[in-house]
Every structure is written in structure tokens, then in C-alpha cells.
């Protein structure tokens, strides 16, 4: 089931979060390290106001480490939050989160009190996997299509941290077309929401520009194709994605590129940089 981001549904989620926010000491926002800008929910900054915030750049195993470091620096300098790259493939990294929470919330005089945290993020960024890793048992369902309604989870981590997940479901960036494409390239937006081959062409154009060597190596190219469509055709040719009459099957070639990107087979690739985000944000502001 693909999620539809209806205004009414977005409004309901926002209201629910506003209601619980006064009881929260710290917000943990989970982002996809490959698209820290596009995987952000546009309301989180307003909803959390000046509460301490940790931005977790999850799935960093799939992202370009150099770009991830630039994102961390950018987020900490520009947004006054704490940013941290993690991957749930390394549970020890996830288990360090409570320690980080402790550092960010000043202990009120005298007795140690529980730190109440809320974990926020758009669907599919890895929230449930993080919650389960922290809890040491399966509490939240992972990897499936999220339902439109869900019960709020509240877990006492025993080490003085109480973790709640977001009531309602947070929507991703909806006002920026390029963000929509990047979300689709990572698989955060269902494949049916956009023309599949357009998504692959968007990815091909970006990879040609940002990661030409990774393309050459993965698809054993002898020279760099000049355009996105030529790259897809070349991938199809090399991998035998052909239709009758020897024509290249562009849908099959699109699948190859997108699946191999999503599973990390092409290498650690990011889809956006802080500079791109700043430029796009300025464009959106003009509208
Ligand atoms: P949620 O919708 O935010 O709760 O996301 P889930 O926890 O259900 O995770 C969505 C998908 O991403 C699942 O298939 C997870 O196995 C996968 N995933 C979560 N964290 C990571 C990570 O750090 N690296 C990789 N490669 N996959 C991850």
C-alpha cells in the first residue's frame, strides 16, 4: 500500500505531535544518510522548537562517507543540533544513542530524572529497527508498509531514557520535485507513485555527474555515456536486458540500476549534498 499524504492526515499527525511535545525533553530525528535534506519532515524543526535534538543519519553504510561527514558538519553548524551517522547493521553504534541523549539534556538539580525522548522520521528511514535494537527485543514492526494508523510505542530503556515513537506518520518533503525523485530513488516513496523509468533516469543523470567512476566500474563500461538514457541503455546491453528484436528493455535496466543502488552493490553513494539542499531551499522559498 502506498501512503497518500492528504492534508487532513498531515494535519492530524501534526496535532498529535503538538499534544505530546510538552512532555518531551529531547527529539531524535532519523534521516536517511543518502538524502538528509529530502528525508527530513518539514514540520519537525517547528514542532520541536528549541528542544535539544539529535539527527541520526541512518543507513550510513549505504551513503558516501565523505558527504556524510559534510552533512554532519553542516547540520551542527547551521541548525544547532547534534548530528550522528549510524547504521543499524552495527548495533553497537545504535546502543550509544542513550549516552548521547544524556549529554544533551542537562540534569536538573539533585535526583536524576528520566529523559523523555521522541523518535521521529518519515517511513522507512529505520525507526523501528533502531527502537528494537535499543529495546533489545522486537517491539516495532520493521521493513513493512506502515499503516496509516498505528499505536504509539513507549519504551522504558531502563537506563533512565524513555523512548516514544511519533504518534501518526510523518510525511516527507512534498514541495520540491527533486526531493520527490530522490525519495523514490532510495525506495522511500513507493515505486508506483512515479513513473519508474523517470526515477531511474533521474538516478542515472545524478550518478553520471557525481559518481562516473562507480558507474564505469560496476557496469564495466569502456567509455562514459553522454546522457542518462545512454547510461540506462548501456546497462541494459551489458546485462542482457533485451526485448524481442534485440531492443533494450529500459524497464529491466531501470530495475537493475535502482535495485543495485538500494542494496549498496554499486558502492556507497549519496544523492544530495548540503550545497544542493541550500540551493533548492532558496528556490522553494521563492515560490
Ligand atoms: P521505519 O519505517 O522508519 O520504522 O523503518 P524500518 O526500521 O522498518 O526500516 C526500513 C527498512 O530499512 C528495513 O528493510 C530495514 O531493514 C532497513 N534498514 C534500517 N536501518 C538500516 C541501515 O542502517 N542500513 C541498511 N542498509 N538498511 C537499514
Coordinates of C-alpha atoms and ligand atoms in Angstrom, one line a residue:
X1 CA 0.0 0.0 0.0
X2 CA 1.4 3.4 -1.0
X3 CA 0.9 6.1 1.6
X4 CA -1.0 9.2 0.4
X5 CA -0.1 12.4 2.1
X6 CA -3.5 14.0 2.4
X7 CA -3.7 17.4 4.0
X8 CA -6.1 16.1 6.6
X9 CA -3.8 13.3 7.5
X10 CA -0.8 15.6 7.8
X11 CA -2.8 18.0 10.0
X12 CA -3.8 15.1 12.3
X13 CA -0.3 13.9 12.7
X14 CA 0.9 17.4 13.5
X15 CA -1.8 18.0 16.1
X16 CA -1.0 14.7 17.8
X17 CA 2.7 15.5 18.0
X18 CA 2.0 19.0 19.3
X19 CA 0.0 17.4 22.1
X20 CA 2.8 15.2 23.3
X21 CA 5.7 17.5 22.7
X22 CA 5.4 19.4 26.0
X23 CA 6.3 16.1 27.8
X24 CA 9.4 15.5 25.7
X25 CA 12.9 16.5 26.7
X26 CA 14.8 15.6 23.5
X27 CA 13.9 14.9 19.9
X28 CA 15.7 12.2 17.9
X29 CA 15.1 12.7 14.2
X30 CA 16.1 9.8 12.0
X31 CA 17.2 10.7 8.5
X32 CA 18.4 8.7 5.5
X33 CA 22.1 9.5 5.3
X34 CA 21.9 9.4 1.5
X35 CA 19.3 12.2 1.5
X36 CA 19.5 14.1 4.8
X37 CA 17.6 17.0 3.3
X38 CA 14.9 15.2 1.4
X39 CA 14.2 12.7 4.1
X40 CA 13.5 15.4 6.6
X41 CA 10.0 16.1 7.7
X42 CA 9.4 19.8 7.1
X43 CA 7.5 20.3 10.3
X44 CA 9.9 18.7 12.8
X45 CA 12.0 21.9 13.3
X46 CA 8.8 23.9 14.1
X47 CA 7.4 21.2 16.3
X48 CA 10.4 20.7 18.5
X49 CA 11.0 24.4 18.9
X50 CA 14.2 24.9 20.9
X51 CA 14.3 21.4 22.5
X52 CA 17.6 19.6 22.1
X53 CA 17.7 17.4 19.0
X54 CA 19.9 14.6 17.7
X55 CA 19.7 14.0 14.0
X56 CA 20.7 10.4 13.2
X57 CA 21.9 9.9 9.7
X58 CA 20.9 6.3 9.4
X59 CA 21.8 3.8 6.7
X60 CA 25.3 5.4 6.6
X61 CA 26.5 2.0 5.4
X62 CA 24.9 2.9 2.0
X63 CA 26.0 6.6 1.9
X64 CA 29.2 8.3 0.7
X65 CA 31.2 8.7 3.9
X66 CA 32.8 11.9 2.8
X67 CA 29.4 13.5 2.0
X68 CA 28.0 12.2 5.3
X69 CA 30.8 14.0 7.2
X70 CA 30.0 17.2 5.3
X71 CA 26.3 16.8 6.3
X72 CA 27.2 16.3 9.9
X73 CA 29.3 19.5 10.0
X74 CA 26.6 21.4 8.1
X75 CA 23.7 20.3 10.4
X76 CA 25.6 21.0 13.5
X77 CA 26.7 24.5 12.4
X78 CA 23.6 25.6 10.6
X79 CA 20.8 24.0 12.7
X80 CA 22.3 23.9 16.2
X81 CA 21.5 20.2 16.5
X82 CA 23.8 17.2 17.3
X83 CA 24.3 15.1 14.2
X84 CA 25.5 11.5 14.2
X85 CA 26.0 8.9 11.4
X86 CA 24.8 5.4 12.3
X87 CA 23.9 2.1 10.7
X88 CA 21.6 -0.4 12.3
X89 CA 23.9 -3.1 10.7
X90 CA 26.2 -2.2 13.6
X91 CA 24.0 -2.5 16.8
X92 CA 26.9 -1.2 19.0
X93 CA 26.6 2.2 17.2
X94 CA 22.8 2.3 18.0
X95 CA 23.4 1.4 21.6
X96 CA 25.5 4.6 22.1
X97 CA 22.4 6.8 21.5
X98 CA 21.2 6.9 25.1
X99 CA 24.7 8.1 26.2
X100 CA 24.4 10.9 23.6
X101 CA 20.9 11.8 24.9
X102 CA 22.3 12.1 28.4
X103 CA 25.0 14.5 27.3
X104 CA 22.4 16.8 25.6
X105 CA 19.8 17.1 28.3
X106 CA 21.1 19.0 31.3
X107 CA 20.4 17.0 34.5
X108 CA 18.1 19.0 36.7
X109 CA 19.3 19.6 40.2
X110 CA 19.5 16.7 42.6
X111 CA 18.0 13.5 41.5
X112 CA 18.5 12.0 38.1
X113 CA 15.2 12.0 36.3
X114 CA 14.2 10.0 33.2
X115 CA 15.0 11.7 29.9
X116 CA 11.9 11.6 27.7
X117 CA 12.8 11.3 24.1
X118 CA 10.7 11.1 20.9
X119 CA 11.9 9.4 17.9
X120 CA 10.7 11.0 14.6
X121 CA 11.2 10.4 11.0
X122 CA 9.5 9.6 7.7
X123 CA 8.5 6.0 6.9
X124 CA 11.3 3.6 6.0
X125 CA 14.3 5.5 7.5
X126 CA 14.9 2.8 10.1
X127 CA 13.0 4.0 13.2
X128 CA 11.6 0.6 14.1
X129 CA 15.0 -1.1 13.6
X130 CA 16.6 1.5 15.9
X131 CA 13.8 1.1 18.5
X132 CA 14.1 -2.7 18.5
X133 CA 17.9 -2.5 18.8
X134 CA 17.7 -0.1 21.8
X135 CA 15.0 -2.2 23.5
X136 CA 16.9 -5.4 22.9
X137 CA 13.7 -7.1 21.6
X138 CA 11.2 -6.8 18.8
X139 CA 8.7 -4.1 19.7
X140 CA 8.1 -2.3 16.5
X141 CA 7.4 -3.9 13.2
X142 CA 10.2 -3.3 10.6
X143 CA 10.5 -3.4 6.9
X144 CA 6.8 -3.5 6.1
X145 CA 4.5 -0.9 4.7
X146 CA 3.4 1.4 7.5
X147 CA -0.2 1.5 8.3
X148 CA -1.9 4.9 8.3
X149 CA -3.0 4.5 11.9
X150 CA -0.6 3.0 14.5
X151 CA -0.4 2.8 18.2
X152 CA 2.2 4.9 19.9
X153 CA 5.1 2.9 21.4
X154 CA 6.6 4.0 24.6
X155 CA 9.6 2.1 25.9
X156 CA 11.4 2.5 29.2
X157 CA 15.0 1.7 28.3
X158 CA 15.9 1.2 32.0
X159 CA 19.0 3.4 31.8
X160 CA 17.0 6.5 32.5
X161 CA 15.8 7.0 29.0
X162 CA 12.2 6.8 27.9
X163 CA 11.7 6.4 24.2
X164 CA 8.4 7.2 22.4
X165 CA 7.9 6.9 18.8
X166 CA 5.9 9.5 16.8
X167 CA 2.2 9.4 17.0
X168 CA 0.9 9.4 13.5
X169 CA 3.0 9.2 10.4
X170 CA 5.4 11.9 9.2
X171 CA 5.3 13.0 5.6
X172 CA 8.5 13.7 3.6
X173 CA 9.3 16.8 1.6
X174 CA 6.4 17.4 -0.8
X175 CA 7.1 20.8 -2.2
X176 CA 10.3 20.1 -4.1
X177 CA 10.3 17.9 -7.2
X178 CA 13.9 16.9 -7.0
X179 CA 13.4 15.7 -3.4
X180 CA 10.4 13.6 -4.6
X181 CA 12.7 11.9 -7.1
X182 CA 15.5 11.2 -4.6
X183 CA 13.0 9.8 -2.1
X184 CA 11.8 7.5 -4.9
X185 CA 15.4 6.5 -5.9
X186 CA 16.0 5.3 -2.3
X187 CA 12.7 3.5 -2.2
X188 CA 11.2 5.7 0.5
X189 CA 8.3 6.6 -1.9
X190 CA 6.6 3.6 -3.4
X191 CA 7.7 2.6 -7.0
X192 CA 4.1 3.1 -8.1
X193 CA 4.0 6.7 -7.1
X194 CA 6.1 7.9 -10.0
X195 CA 6.9 6.7 -13.5
X196 CA 9.5 4.0 -12.7
X197 CA 11.8 4.8 -15.7
X198 CA 11.8 8.5 -14.9
X199 CA 13.0 7.7 -11.4
X200 CA 15.8 5.5 -12.9
X201 CA 16.7 8.3 -15.4
X202 CA 16.9 10.8 -12.5
X203 CA 19.3 8.4 -10.7
X204 CA 21.3 7.8 -13.9
X205 CA 21.8 11.5 -14.6
X206 CA 22.9 12.1 -11.0
X207 CA 25.3 9.2 -10.9
X208 CA 26.9 10.2 -14.3
X209 CA 27.6 13.6 -12.8
X210 CA 28.5 12.7 -9.2
X211 CA 29.9 9.1 -9.5
X212 CA 31.1 8.4 -13.0
X213 CA 33.8 6.1 -11.8
X214 CA 31.4 3.9 -9.8
X215 CA 29.2 3.6 -13.0
X216 CA 32.2 2.7 -15.2
X217 CA 33.4 0.1 -12.7
X218 CA 30.0 -1.5 -11.8
X219 CA 28.8 -1.8 -15.4
X220 CA 32.2 -2.5 -17.0
X221 CA 31.8 0.5 -19.3
X222 CA 34.7 1.3 -21.7
X223 CA 33.7 5.0 -22.0
X224 CA 31.3 7.2 -20.1
X225 CA 27.9 7.6 -21.7
X226 CA 27.0 11.2 -22.5
X227 CA 23.4 11.1 -21.3
X228 CA 21.1 9.4 -18.7
X229 CA 19.3 7.4 -21.3
X230 CA 22.5 6.2 -22.9
X231 CA 23.7 5.0 -19.5
X232 CA 20.5 3.1 -18.9
X233 CA 20.7 1.6 -22.4
X234 CA 24.3 0.6 -21.8
X235 CA 23.4 -1.1 -18.5
X236 CA 20.6 -3.0 -20.4
X237 CA 23.0 -4.1 -23.1
X238 CA 25.7 -5.2 -20.7
X239 CA 23.3 -7.1 -18.6
X240 CA 21.3 -8.7 -21.4
X241 CA 18.1 -6.8 -20.6
X242 CA 16.7 -7.2 -24.0
X243 CA 13.2 -7.5 -25.5
X244 CA 12.3 -9.4 -28.7
X245 CA 14.1 -8.0 -31.7
X246 CA 17.1 -7.2 -29.6
X247 CA 15.7 -3.9 -28.3
X248 CA 16.9 -2.8 -24.9
X249 CA 14.3 -3.4 -22.1
X250 CA 14.5 0.0 -20.4
X251 CA 12.2 -1.1 -17.5
X252 CA 14.5 -4.0 -16.7
X253 CA 17.6 -1.8 -17.0
X254 CA 15.9 0.7 -14.6
X255 CA 15.2 -2.1 -12.1
X256 CA 18.9 -3.2 -12.3
X257 CA 20.2 0.3 -11.6
X258 CA 17.7 1.1 -8.8
X259 CA 17.9 -2.3 -7.0
X260 CA 21.7 -2.3 -7.2
X261 CA 21.8 1.3 -5.8
X262 CA 19.4 0.5 -2.9
X263 CA 21.2 -2.6 -1.9
X264 CA 24.6 -0.9 -1.9
X265 CA 26.0 -3.0 -4.7
X266 CA 27.2 0.0 -6.7
X267 CA 29.1 1.3 -3.7
X268 CA 28.5 4.0 -1.0
X269 CA 26.6 6.7 -2.9
X270 CA 24.8 9.8 -1.6
X271 CA 22.1 11.6 -3.6
X272 CA 22.5 15.1 -2.2
X273 CA 25.0 17.5 -0.6
X274 CA 24.4 20.4 1.8
X275 CA 25.1 22.8 -1.1
X276 CA 22.4 21.3 -3.2
X277 CA 20.0 21.5 -0.3
X278 CA 20.7 25.1 0.3
X279 CA 20.2 26.0 -3.4
X280 CA 16.9 24.1 -3.5
X281 CA 15.7 25.5 -0.3
X282 CA 16.3 29.0 -1.7
X283 CA 14.3 28.1 -4.9
X284 CA 11.4 26.7 -2.8
X285 CA 11.4 29.9 -0.7
X286 CA 10.9 32.0 -3.9
X287 CA 7.7 30.1 -4.8
Ligands
LIG1 P1 10.7 2.7 9.8 O1 9.6 2.6 8.8 O2 11.3 4.0 9.9 O3 10.4 2.1 11.1 O4 11.9 1.8 9.1 P2 12.3 0.2 9.4 O5 13.0 0.1 10.7 O6 11.1 -0.6 9.2 O7 13.4 0.0 8.2 C1 13.0 0.1 6.9 C2 14.0 -0.8 6.1 O8 15.3 -0.2 6.1 C3 14.1 -2.2 6.6 O9 14.2 -3.1 5.5 C4 15.4 -2.2 7.4 O10 16.0 -3.5 7.4 C5 16.2 -1.2 6.6 N1 17.3 -0.6 7.4 C6 17.1 0.0 8.6 N2 18.3 0.5 9.0 C7 19.2 0.3 8.1 C8 20.6 0.6 8.0 O11 21.2 1.2 8.8 N3 21.2 0.1 6.8 C9 20.6 -0.5 5.8 N4 21.3 -0.9 4.8 N5 19.2 -0.8 5.9 C10 18.6 -0.4 7.0

